[in-house]
XYZ file of C-alpha atoms in Angstrom:
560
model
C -16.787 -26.530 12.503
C -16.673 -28.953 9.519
C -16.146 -26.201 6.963
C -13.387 -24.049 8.825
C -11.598 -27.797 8.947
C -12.521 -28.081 5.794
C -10.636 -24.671 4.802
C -7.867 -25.370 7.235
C -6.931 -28.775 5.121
C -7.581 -26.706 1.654
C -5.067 -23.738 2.290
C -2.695 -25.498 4.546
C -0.302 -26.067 1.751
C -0.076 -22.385 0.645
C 0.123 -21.082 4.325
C 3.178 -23.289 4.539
C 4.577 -22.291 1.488
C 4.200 -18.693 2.451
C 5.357 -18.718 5.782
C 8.679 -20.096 4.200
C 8.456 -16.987 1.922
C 9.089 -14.723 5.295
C 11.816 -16.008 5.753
C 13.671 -17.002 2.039
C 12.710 -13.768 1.090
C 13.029 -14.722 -2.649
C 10.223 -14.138 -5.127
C 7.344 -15.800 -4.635
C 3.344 -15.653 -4.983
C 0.422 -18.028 -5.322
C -1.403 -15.234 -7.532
C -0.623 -15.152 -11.125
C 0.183 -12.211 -12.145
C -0.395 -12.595 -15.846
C -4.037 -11.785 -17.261
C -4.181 -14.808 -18.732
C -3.216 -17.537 -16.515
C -7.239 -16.997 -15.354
C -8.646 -18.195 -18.550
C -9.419 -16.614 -22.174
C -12.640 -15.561 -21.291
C -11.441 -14.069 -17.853
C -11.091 -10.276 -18.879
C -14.930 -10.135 -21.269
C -16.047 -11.980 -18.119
C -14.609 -9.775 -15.210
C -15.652 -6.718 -17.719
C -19.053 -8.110 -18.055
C -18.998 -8.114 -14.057
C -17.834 -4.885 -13.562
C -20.400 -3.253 -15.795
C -23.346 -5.085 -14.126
C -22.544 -3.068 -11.333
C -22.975 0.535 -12.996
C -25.822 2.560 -12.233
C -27.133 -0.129 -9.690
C -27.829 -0.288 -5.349
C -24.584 -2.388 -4.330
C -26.051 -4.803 -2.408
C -24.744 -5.882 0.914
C -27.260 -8.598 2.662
C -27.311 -8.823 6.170
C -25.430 -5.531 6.530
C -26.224 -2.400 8.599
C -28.129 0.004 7.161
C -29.255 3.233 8.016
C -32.219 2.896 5.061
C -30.360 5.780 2.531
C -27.901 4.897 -0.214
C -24.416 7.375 -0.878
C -22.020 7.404 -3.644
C -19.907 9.939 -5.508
C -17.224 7.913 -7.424
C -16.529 9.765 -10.468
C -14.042 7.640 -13.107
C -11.195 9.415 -14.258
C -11.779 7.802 -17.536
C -14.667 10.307 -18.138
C -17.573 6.841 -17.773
C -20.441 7.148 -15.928
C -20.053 4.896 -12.654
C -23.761 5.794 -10.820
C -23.306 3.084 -8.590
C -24.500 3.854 -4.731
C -23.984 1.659 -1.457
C -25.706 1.323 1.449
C -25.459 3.709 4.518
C -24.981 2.554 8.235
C -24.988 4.832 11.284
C -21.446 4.081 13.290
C -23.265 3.017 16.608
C -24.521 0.531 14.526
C -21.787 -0.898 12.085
C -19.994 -0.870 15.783
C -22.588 -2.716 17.873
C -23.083 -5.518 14.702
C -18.809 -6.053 14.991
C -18.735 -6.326 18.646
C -21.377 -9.092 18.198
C -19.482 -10.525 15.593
C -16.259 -10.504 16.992
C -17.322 -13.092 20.066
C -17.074 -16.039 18.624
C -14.337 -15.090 16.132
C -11.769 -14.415 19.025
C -12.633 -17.851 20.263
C -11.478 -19.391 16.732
C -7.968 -20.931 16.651
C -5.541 -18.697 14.539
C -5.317 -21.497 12.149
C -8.751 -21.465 10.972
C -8.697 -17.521 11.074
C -5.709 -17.821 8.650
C -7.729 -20.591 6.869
C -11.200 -18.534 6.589
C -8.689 -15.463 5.524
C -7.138 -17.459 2.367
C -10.564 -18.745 1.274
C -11.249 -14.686 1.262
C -8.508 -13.831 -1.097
C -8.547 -17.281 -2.907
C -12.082 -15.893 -4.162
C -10.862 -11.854 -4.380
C -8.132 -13.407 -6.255
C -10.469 -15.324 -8.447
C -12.311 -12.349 -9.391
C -9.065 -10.337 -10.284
C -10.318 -9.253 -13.933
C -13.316 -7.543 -12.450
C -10.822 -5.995 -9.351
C -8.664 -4.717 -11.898
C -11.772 -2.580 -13.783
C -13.095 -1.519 -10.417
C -9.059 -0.478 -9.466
C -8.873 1.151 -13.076
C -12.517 3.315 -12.620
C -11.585 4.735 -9.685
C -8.150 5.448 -9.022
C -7.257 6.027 -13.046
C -5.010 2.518 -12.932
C -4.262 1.694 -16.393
C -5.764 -1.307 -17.101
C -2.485 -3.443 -16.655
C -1.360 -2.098 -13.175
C -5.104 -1.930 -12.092
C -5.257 -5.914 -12.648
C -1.208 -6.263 -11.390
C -1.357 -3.826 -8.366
C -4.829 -4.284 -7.549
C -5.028 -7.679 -7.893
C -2.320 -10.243 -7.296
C 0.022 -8.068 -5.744
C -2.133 -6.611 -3.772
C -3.360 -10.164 -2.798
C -0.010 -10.876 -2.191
C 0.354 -8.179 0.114
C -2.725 -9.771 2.353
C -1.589 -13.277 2.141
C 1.808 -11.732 3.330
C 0.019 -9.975 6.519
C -1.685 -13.387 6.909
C 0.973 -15.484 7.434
C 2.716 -12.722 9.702
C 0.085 -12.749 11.987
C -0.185 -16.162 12.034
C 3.919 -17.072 12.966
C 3.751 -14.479 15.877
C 0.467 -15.846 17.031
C 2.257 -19.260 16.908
C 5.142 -18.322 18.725
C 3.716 -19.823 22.378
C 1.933 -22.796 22.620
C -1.799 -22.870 23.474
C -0.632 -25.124 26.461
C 2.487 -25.838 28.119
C 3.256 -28.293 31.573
C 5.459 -26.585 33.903
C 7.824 -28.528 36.151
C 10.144 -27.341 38.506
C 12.081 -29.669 40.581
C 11.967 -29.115 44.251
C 14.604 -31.617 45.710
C 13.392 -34.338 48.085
C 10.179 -32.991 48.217
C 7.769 -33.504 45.351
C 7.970 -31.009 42.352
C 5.893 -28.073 41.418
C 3.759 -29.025 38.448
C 1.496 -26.825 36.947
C -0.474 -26.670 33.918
C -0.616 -24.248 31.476
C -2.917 -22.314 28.518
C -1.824 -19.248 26.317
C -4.751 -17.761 24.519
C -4.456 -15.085 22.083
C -6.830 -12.120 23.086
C -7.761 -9.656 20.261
C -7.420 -6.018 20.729
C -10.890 -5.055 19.407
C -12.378 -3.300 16.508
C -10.305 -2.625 13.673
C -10.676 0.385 11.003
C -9.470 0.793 7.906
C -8.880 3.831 5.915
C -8.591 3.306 2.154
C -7.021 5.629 -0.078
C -7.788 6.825 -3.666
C -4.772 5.502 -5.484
C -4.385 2.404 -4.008
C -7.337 1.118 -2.012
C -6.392 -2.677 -2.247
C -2.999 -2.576 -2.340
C -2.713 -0.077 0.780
C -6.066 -1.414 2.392
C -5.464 -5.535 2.522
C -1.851 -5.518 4.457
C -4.110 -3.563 7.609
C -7.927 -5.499 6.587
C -5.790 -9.073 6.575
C -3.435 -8.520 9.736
C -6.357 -7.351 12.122
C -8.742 -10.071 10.673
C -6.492 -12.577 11.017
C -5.580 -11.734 14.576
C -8.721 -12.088 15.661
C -10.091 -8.758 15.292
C -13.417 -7.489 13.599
C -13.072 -4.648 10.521
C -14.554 -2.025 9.481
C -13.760 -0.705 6.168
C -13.915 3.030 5.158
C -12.943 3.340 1.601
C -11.792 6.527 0.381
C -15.091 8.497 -1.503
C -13.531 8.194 -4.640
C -12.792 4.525 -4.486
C -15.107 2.608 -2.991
C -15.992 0.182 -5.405
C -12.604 -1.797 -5.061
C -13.324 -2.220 -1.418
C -17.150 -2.803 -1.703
C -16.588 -6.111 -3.695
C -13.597 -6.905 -1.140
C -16.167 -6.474 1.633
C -18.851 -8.468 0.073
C -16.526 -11.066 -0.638
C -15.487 -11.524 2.737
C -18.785 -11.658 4.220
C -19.559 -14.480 1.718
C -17.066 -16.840 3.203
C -17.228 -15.916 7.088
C -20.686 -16.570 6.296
C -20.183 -20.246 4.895
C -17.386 -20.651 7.516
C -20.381 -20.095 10.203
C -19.145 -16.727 11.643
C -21.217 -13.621 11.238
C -20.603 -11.490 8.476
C -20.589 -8.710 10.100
C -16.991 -9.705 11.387
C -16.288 -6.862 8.094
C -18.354 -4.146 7.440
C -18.183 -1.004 4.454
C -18.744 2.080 6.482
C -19.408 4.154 3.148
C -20.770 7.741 3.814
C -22.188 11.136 2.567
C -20.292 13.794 -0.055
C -18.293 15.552 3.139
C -20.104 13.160 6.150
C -16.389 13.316 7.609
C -17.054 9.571 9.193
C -13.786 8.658 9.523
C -12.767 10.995 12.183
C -15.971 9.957 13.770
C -15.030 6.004 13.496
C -11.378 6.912 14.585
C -12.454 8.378 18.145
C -14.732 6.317 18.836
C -13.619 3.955 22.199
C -14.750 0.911 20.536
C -12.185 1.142 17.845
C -8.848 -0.587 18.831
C -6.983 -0.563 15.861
C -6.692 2.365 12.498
C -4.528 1.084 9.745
C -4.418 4.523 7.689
C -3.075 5.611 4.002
C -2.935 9.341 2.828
C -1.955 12.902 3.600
C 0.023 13.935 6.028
C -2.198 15.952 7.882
C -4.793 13.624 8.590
C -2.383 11.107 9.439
C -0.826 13.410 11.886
C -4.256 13.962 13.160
C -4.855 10.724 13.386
C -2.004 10.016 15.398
C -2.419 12.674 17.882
C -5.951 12.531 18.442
C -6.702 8.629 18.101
C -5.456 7.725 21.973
C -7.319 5.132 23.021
C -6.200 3.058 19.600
C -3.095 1.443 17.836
C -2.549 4.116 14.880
C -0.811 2.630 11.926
C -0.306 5.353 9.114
C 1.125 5.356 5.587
C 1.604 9.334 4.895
C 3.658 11.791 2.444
C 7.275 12.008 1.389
C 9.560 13.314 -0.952
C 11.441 10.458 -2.358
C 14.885 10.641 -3.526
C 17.435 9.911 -6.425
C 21.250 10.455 -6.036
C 23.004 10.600 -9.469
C 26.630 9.799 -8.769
C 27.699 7.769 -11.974
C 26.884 4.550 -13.708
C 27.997 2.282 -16.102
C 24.945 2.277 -18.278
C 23.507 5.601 -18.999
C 20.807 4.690 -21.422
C 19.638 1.892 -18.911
C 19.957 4.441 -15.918
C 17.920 6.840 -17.901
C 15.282 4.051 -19.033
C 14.370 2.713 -15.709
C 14.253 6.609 -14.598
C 11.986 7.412 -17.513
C 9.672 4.473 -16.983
C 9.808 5.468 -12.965
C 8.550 8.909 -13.067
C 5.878 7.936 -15.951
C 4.146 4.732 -14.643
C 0.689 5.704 -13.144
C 1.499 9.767 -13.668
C 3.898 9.754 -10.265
C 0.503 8.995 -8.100
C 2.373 6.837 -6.400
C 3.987 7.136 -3.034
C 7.116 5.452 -4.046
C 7.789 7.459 -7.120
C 10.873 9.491 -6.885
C 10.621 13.269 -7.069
C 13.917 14.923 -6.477
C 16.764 13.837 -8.715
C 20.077 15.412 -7.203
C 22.850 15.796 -10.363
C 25.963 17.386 -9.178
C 26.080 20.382 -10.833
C 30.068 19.520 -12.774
C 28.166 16.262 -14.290
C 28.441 13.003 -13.560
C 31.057 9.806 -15.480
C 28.918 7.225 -16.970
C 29.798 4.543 -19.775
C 29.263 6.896 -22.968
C 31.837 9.387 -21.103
C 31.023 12.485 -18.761
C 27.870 14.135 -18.862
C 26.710 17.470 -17.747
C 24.032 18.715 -15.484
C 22.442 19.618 -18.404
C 23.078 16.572 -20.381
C 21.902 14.875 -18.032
C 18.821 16.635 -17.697
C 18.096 16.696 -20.913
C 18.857 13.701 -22.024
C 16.003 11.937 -19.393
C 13.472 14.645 -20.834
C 14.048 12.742 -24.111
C 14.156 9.241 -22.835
C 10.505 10.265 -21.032
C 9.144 11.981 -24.334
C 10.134 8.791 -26.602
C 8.522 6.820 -23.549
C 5.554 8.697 -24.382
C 5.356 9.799 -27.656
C 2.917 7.492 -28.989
C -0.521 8.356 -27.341
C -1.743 4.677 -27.137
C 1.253 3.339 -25.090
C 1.582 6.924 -23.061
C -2.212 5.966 -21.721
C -1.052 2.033 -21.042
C 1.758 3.923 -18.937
C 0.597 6.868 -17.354
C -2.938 5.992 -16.496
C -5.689 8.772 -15.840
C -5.077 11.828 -13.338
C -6.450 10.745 -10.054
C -8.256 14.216 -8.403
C -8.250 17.767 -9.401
C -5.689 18.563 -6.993
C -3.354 16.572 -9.578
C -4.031 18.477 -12.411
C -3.838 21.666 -10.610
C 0.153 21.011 -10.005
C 0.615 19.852 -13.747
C -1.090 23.068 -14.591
C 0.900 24.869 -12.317
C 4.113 23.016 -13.778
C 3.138 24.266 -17.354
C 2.665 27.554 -16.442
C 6.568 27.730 -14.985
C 5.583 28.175 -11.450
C 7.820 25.738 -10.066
C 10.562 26.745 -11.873
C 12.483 26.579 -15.429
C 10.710 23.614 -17.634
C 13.111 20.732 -18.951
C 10.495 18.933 -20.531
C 6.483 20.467 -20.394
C 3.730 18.004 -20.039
C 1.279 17.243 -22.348
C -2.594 16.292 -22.841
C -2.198 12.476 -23.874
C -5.718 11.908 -25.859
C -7.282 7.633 -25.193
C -9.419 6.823 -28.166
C -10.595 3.926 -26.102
C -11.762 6.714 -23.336
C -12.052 10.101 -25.071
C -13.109 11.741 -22.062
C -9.879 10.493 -19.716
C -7.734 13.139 -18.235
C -4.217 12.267 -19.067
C -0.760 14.339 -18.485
C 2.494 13.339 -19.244
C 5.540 14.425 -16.651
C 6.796 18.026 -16.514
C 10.692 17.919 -15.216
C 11.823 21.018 -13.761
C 15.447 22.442 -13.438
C 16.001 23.921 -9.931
C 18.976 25.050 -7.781
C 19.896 23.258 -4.534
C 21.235 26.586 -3.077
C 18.412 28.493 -3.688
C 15.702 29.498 -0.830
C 12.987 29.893 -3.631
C 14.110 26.535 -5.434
C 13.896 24.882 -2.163
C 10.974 25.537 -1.131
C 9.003 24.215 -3.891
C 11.062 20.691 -4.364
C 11.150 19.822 -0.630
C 7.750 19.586 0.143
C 5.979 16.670 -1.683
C 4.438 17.724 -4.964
C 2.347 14.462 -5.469
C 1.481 13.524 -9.027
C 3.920 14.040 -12.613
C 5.918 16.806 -11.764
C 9.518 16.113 -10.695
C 12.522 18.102 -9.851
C 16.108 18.142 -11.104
C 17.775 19.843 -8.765
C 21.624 20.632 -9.299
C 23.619 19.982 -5.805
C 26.985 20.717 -5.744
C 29.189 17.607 -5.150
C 27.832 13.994 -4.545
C 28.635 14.683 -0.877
C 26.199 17.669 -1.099
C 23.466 14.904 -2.846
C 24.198 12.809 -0.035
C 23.328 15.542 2.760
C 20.341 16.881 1.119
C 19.040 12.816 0.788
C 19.750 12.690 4.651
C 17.335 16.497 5.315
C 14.912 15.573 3.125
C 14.193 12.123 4.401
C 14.573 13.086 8.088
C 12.622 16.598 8.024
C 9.745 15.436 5.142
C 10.003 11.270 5.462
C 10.607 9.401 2.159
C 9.011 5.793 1.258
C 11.894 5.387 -1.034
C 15.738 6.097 -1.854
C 17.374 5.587 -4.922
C 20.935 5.991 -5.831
C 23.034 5.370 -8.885
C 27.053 5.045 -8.543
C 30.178 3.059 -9.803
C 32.329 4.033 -6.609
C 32.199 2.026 -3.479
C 32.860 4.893 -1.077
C 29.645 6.898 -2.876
C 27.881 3.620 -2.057
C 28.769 3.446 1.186
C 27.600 7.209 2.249
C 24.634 6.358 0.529
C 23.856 3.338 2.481
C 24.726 5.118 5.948
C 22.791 7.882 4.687
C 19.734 5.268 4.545
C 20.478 3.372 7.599
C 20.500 6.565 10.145
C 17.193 7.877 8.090
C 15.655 4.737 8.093
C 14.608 4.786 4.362
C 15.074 2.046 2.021
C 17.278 2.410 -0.955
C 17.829 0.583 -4.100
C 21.134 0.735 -5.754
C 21.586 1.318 -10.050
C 18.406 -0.259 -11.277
C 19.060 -0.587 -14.650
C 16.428 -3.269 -15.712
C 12.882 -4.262 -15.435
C 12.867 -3.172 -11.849
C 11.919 0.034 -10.843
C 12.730 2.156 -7.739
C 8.570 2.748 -6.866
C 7.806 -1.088 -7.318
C 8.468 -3.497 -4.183
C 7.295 -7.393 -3.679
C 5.791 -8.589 -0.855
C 7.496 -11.617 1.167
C 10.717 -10.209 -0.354
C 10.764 -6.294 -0.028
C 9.525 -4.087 2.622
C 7.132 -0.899 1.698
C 8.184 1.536 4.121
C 10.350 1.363 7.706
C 8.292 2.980 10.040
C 11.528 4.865 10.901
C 11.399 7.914 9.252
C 8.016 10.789 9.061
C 6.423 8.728 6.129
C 5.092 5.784 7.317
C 5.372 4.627 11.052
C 5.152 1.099 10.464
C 5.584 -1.154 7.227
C 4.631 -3.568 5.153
C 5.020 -5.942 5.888
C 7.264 -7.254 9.296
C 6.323 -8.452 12.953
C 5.802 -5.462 14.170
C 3.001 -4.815 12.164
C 0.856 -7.485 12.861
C 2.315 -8.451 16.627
C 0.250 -5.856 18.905
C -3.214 -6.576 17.306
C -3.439 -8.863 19.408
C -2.344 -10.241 23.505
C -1.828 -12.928 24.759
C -3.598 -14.135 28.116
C -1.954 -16.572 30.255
C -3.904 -19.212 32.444
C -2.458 -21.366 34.990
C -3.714 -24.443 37.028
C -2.563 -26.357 39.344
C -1.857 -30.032 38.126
């Protein structure tokens, strides 16, 4: 096809460049990350886009429908959204992909890859009015919406992209075959290897993250040759609409069918995606959210390739350090961005109980302690930058465990949370952190900080000796998973226990941050998100493995 050649010679360049990026693992990206490398006009424009959209049909040509319209995305910035999307019965978003999906598998994966950059080429294009959609749904601040929902999450696709297209290039499409037979003539045969997808592909999207969790699966299975369908978490479908719509635009113009990726939205409670997951035409699940579903999921979903993203309790060993205020700055910053609604944030801060040495001499349990509750409250105090920070709360369940955090049920209150008012959105729902005191030894103590306790309420929980720290990093993140390890120390023998600790868990751990880098933050084509070794997350993002079985390969011979 002209235009797949077309797109081929186009993205060729950055496909290159990014399959270098596997491999130099230094920072890179083709998306700018900076609001206004896309023009002056870029954020009125993409606002002006985004607001078209309220109170309207989202429209979806072409696409499945089962003649009703659904919605229920409420914006935790107290705006009215209104915005409703078509309905499709699963027989039928299923039938319309195994259609599709013909003469998709019979594409090379070069112009899959090349059809797949043109997708987020235009996504990425359209990042001001990703970022409000991001922001209205999942209570992004506008910053991260536009970072995390936007380039990085772009980044994050691209990155699947060009993993799926090395392992798909590992064997040639044909090979001769030779074997000498002595005197007599040789054996000569003639071969093909043709990359066979595995089938339908679904996609669960969460509520905090729908683009940043949902392109690394949508990009991998797409570019392996699979169809996708998209189920967007009921609170966030919006981000995932306009990724949806998008993509149908250019497999359209590429001359594929559009229904190659379809938006399986549903009804308040319709419960589709346990439908969608056991059905036997889905081959592929690429899931992000709670545990229990994931579990389900995993258990139930037999006849598919289950790839889940789940719940932890994340980690923090405070040994020592040779800049407290820095230590305390990046932890401060940590635990406030996006109100802890993320799945890297740390949770459990383990202080030995006899204090710890640090640069301005040694500090207490309670120093310690106390003096992070005032790094977070001058963080915070001014209500403008606390909102730029923290973000909206995400769901009810959310507020329920600040509430609960206020109230002292989790234990004795370092620093209380607060209401944080937005004059830009007076009827936002914002909380700053509540940091709790707690006691390793204790049953009661335990109980509460070593199950996940999503959202702005974090633990500091006195252990104690480091070695203690150490064993209670190893329980946690082998009994509840962890997406994330953190430890700060000036002695090399601390370091190393910390680093075994990691290795025979299989969490990944970053060592005294200090700077403008923060324990819950990772970049693709440098740093992995999750190991897939531990109860979190049973693949990650992104490596071989999670692109390599979406696909076979089928091997014809002939005789020459």
């Amino acid at each position: 096809m002209a235009a797949v050649d077309e797109l081929i010679e186009r993205h060729q360049e950055t496909l290159n460049r990014a399959l270098s990026a596997l491999t130099e693992r230094d920072y890179w990206s083709p998306y700018p990350e900076i609001a206004k490398a896309y023009g002056e006009s870029a954020p009125a424009e993409g606002k002006a886009a985004f607001e078209a959209l309220l109170g309207t049909a989202f429209a979806l040509p072409g696409h499945p429908q089962a003649g009703d319209l659904v919605g229920t995305e409420v914006s935790p910035y107290g705006i009215e959204l209104d915005i409703s999307y078509p309905r499709a019965e699963v027989d039928a978003l299923l039938a319309a992909a195994k259609t599709a999906g013909t003469a998709w598998a019979a594409a090379t994966p070069a112009a899959r890859a090349a059809v797949c950059l043109e997708i987020l080429a235009r996504i990425n294009a359209r990042s001001h009015e990703m970022a409000q959609a991001v922001m209205h749904t999942t209570g992004q601040a506008y910053a991260m919406a536009f970072q995390a929902g936007g380039p990085h999450a772009q980044d994050r696709g691209l990155e699947a992209v060009a993993y799926a297209y090395a392992e798909q290039a590992k064997l040639p499409a044909e090979a001769g075959w030779t074997k000498p037979q002595g005197k007599r003539d040789p054996l000569v045969l003639r071969k093909e290897f043709v990359t066979v997808p595995r089938g339908t592909a679904l996609v669960i999207g969460c509520n905090t993250f729908p683009t940043w969790n949902g392109y690394p699966g949508l990009f991998a299975s797409l570019a392996t040759g699979n169809p996708v369908v998209v189920k967007p978490h009921p609170r966030a479908v919006l981000p995932l609409a306009l990724t949806v719509k998008i993509a149908r635009e250019v497999l359209a113009e590429a001359g594929f069918d559009a229904n190659l990726v379809t938006l399986a939205a549903e009804r308040d409670r319709e419960g589709i995606a346990k439908t969608l997951a056991l059905h036997p035409e889905i081959r592929i699940i690429d899931y992000t959210g709670s545990t229990e579903f994931g579990d389900w999921l995993e258990r139930n979903a037999e006849q598919a390739l289950v790839y889940t993203e789940k719940a932890g309790v994340n980690t923090v060993v405070i040994d020592s350090t040779d800049n407290y205020k820095g230590m305390l700055g990046n932890l401060a910053f940590a635990l406030s961005l996006y109100t802890g609604q993320m799945c890297t944030t740390p949770q459990n801060l383990l202080i030995p109980r006899g204090g710890i040495e640090t640069d301005q001499g040694t500090k207490s349990y309670d120093e310690v302690v106390a003096d992070l509750a005032r790094s977070i409250e001058g963080l915070l105090g001014d209500d403008a930058r606390a909102a730029a920070i923290l973000g909206a709360v995400v769901n009810p369940a959310v507020l329920q465990r600040s509430a609960a955090a206020a109230s002292g049920e989790y234990g004795d209150l370092a620093l209380a949370p607060r209401v944080v008012e937005s004059a830009e959105f007076p009827g936002a729902t914002i909380r700053t952190p509540a940091l709790i005191k707690v006691e390793a030894h204790k049953p009661d103590d335990r109980a509460v900080f070593l199950s996940e306790c999503f959202g702005p309420v974090f633990f500091a929980v006195a252990v104690d000796s480091t070695a203690d720290a150490v064993e209670l990093l190893r329980q946690t993140v082998t009994e509840q998973g962890a997406m994330t390890a953190t430890g700060y120390t000036t002695a090399p023998e601390v370091e190393q226990l910390l680093v075994r600790a990691c290795l025979d868990t299989g969490v990944c751990l970053s060592l005294n941050l200090t700077g403008g880098v923060y324990p819950n933050q990772t970049a693709a084509f440098s740093d992995l998100h999750g190991t897939g070794a531990n109860p979190a997350a049973n693949a990650a993002y992104t490596d071989a493995a999670f692109v390599a079985n979406r696909f076979r390969t089928v091997e014809i011979r002939r005789q020459a």
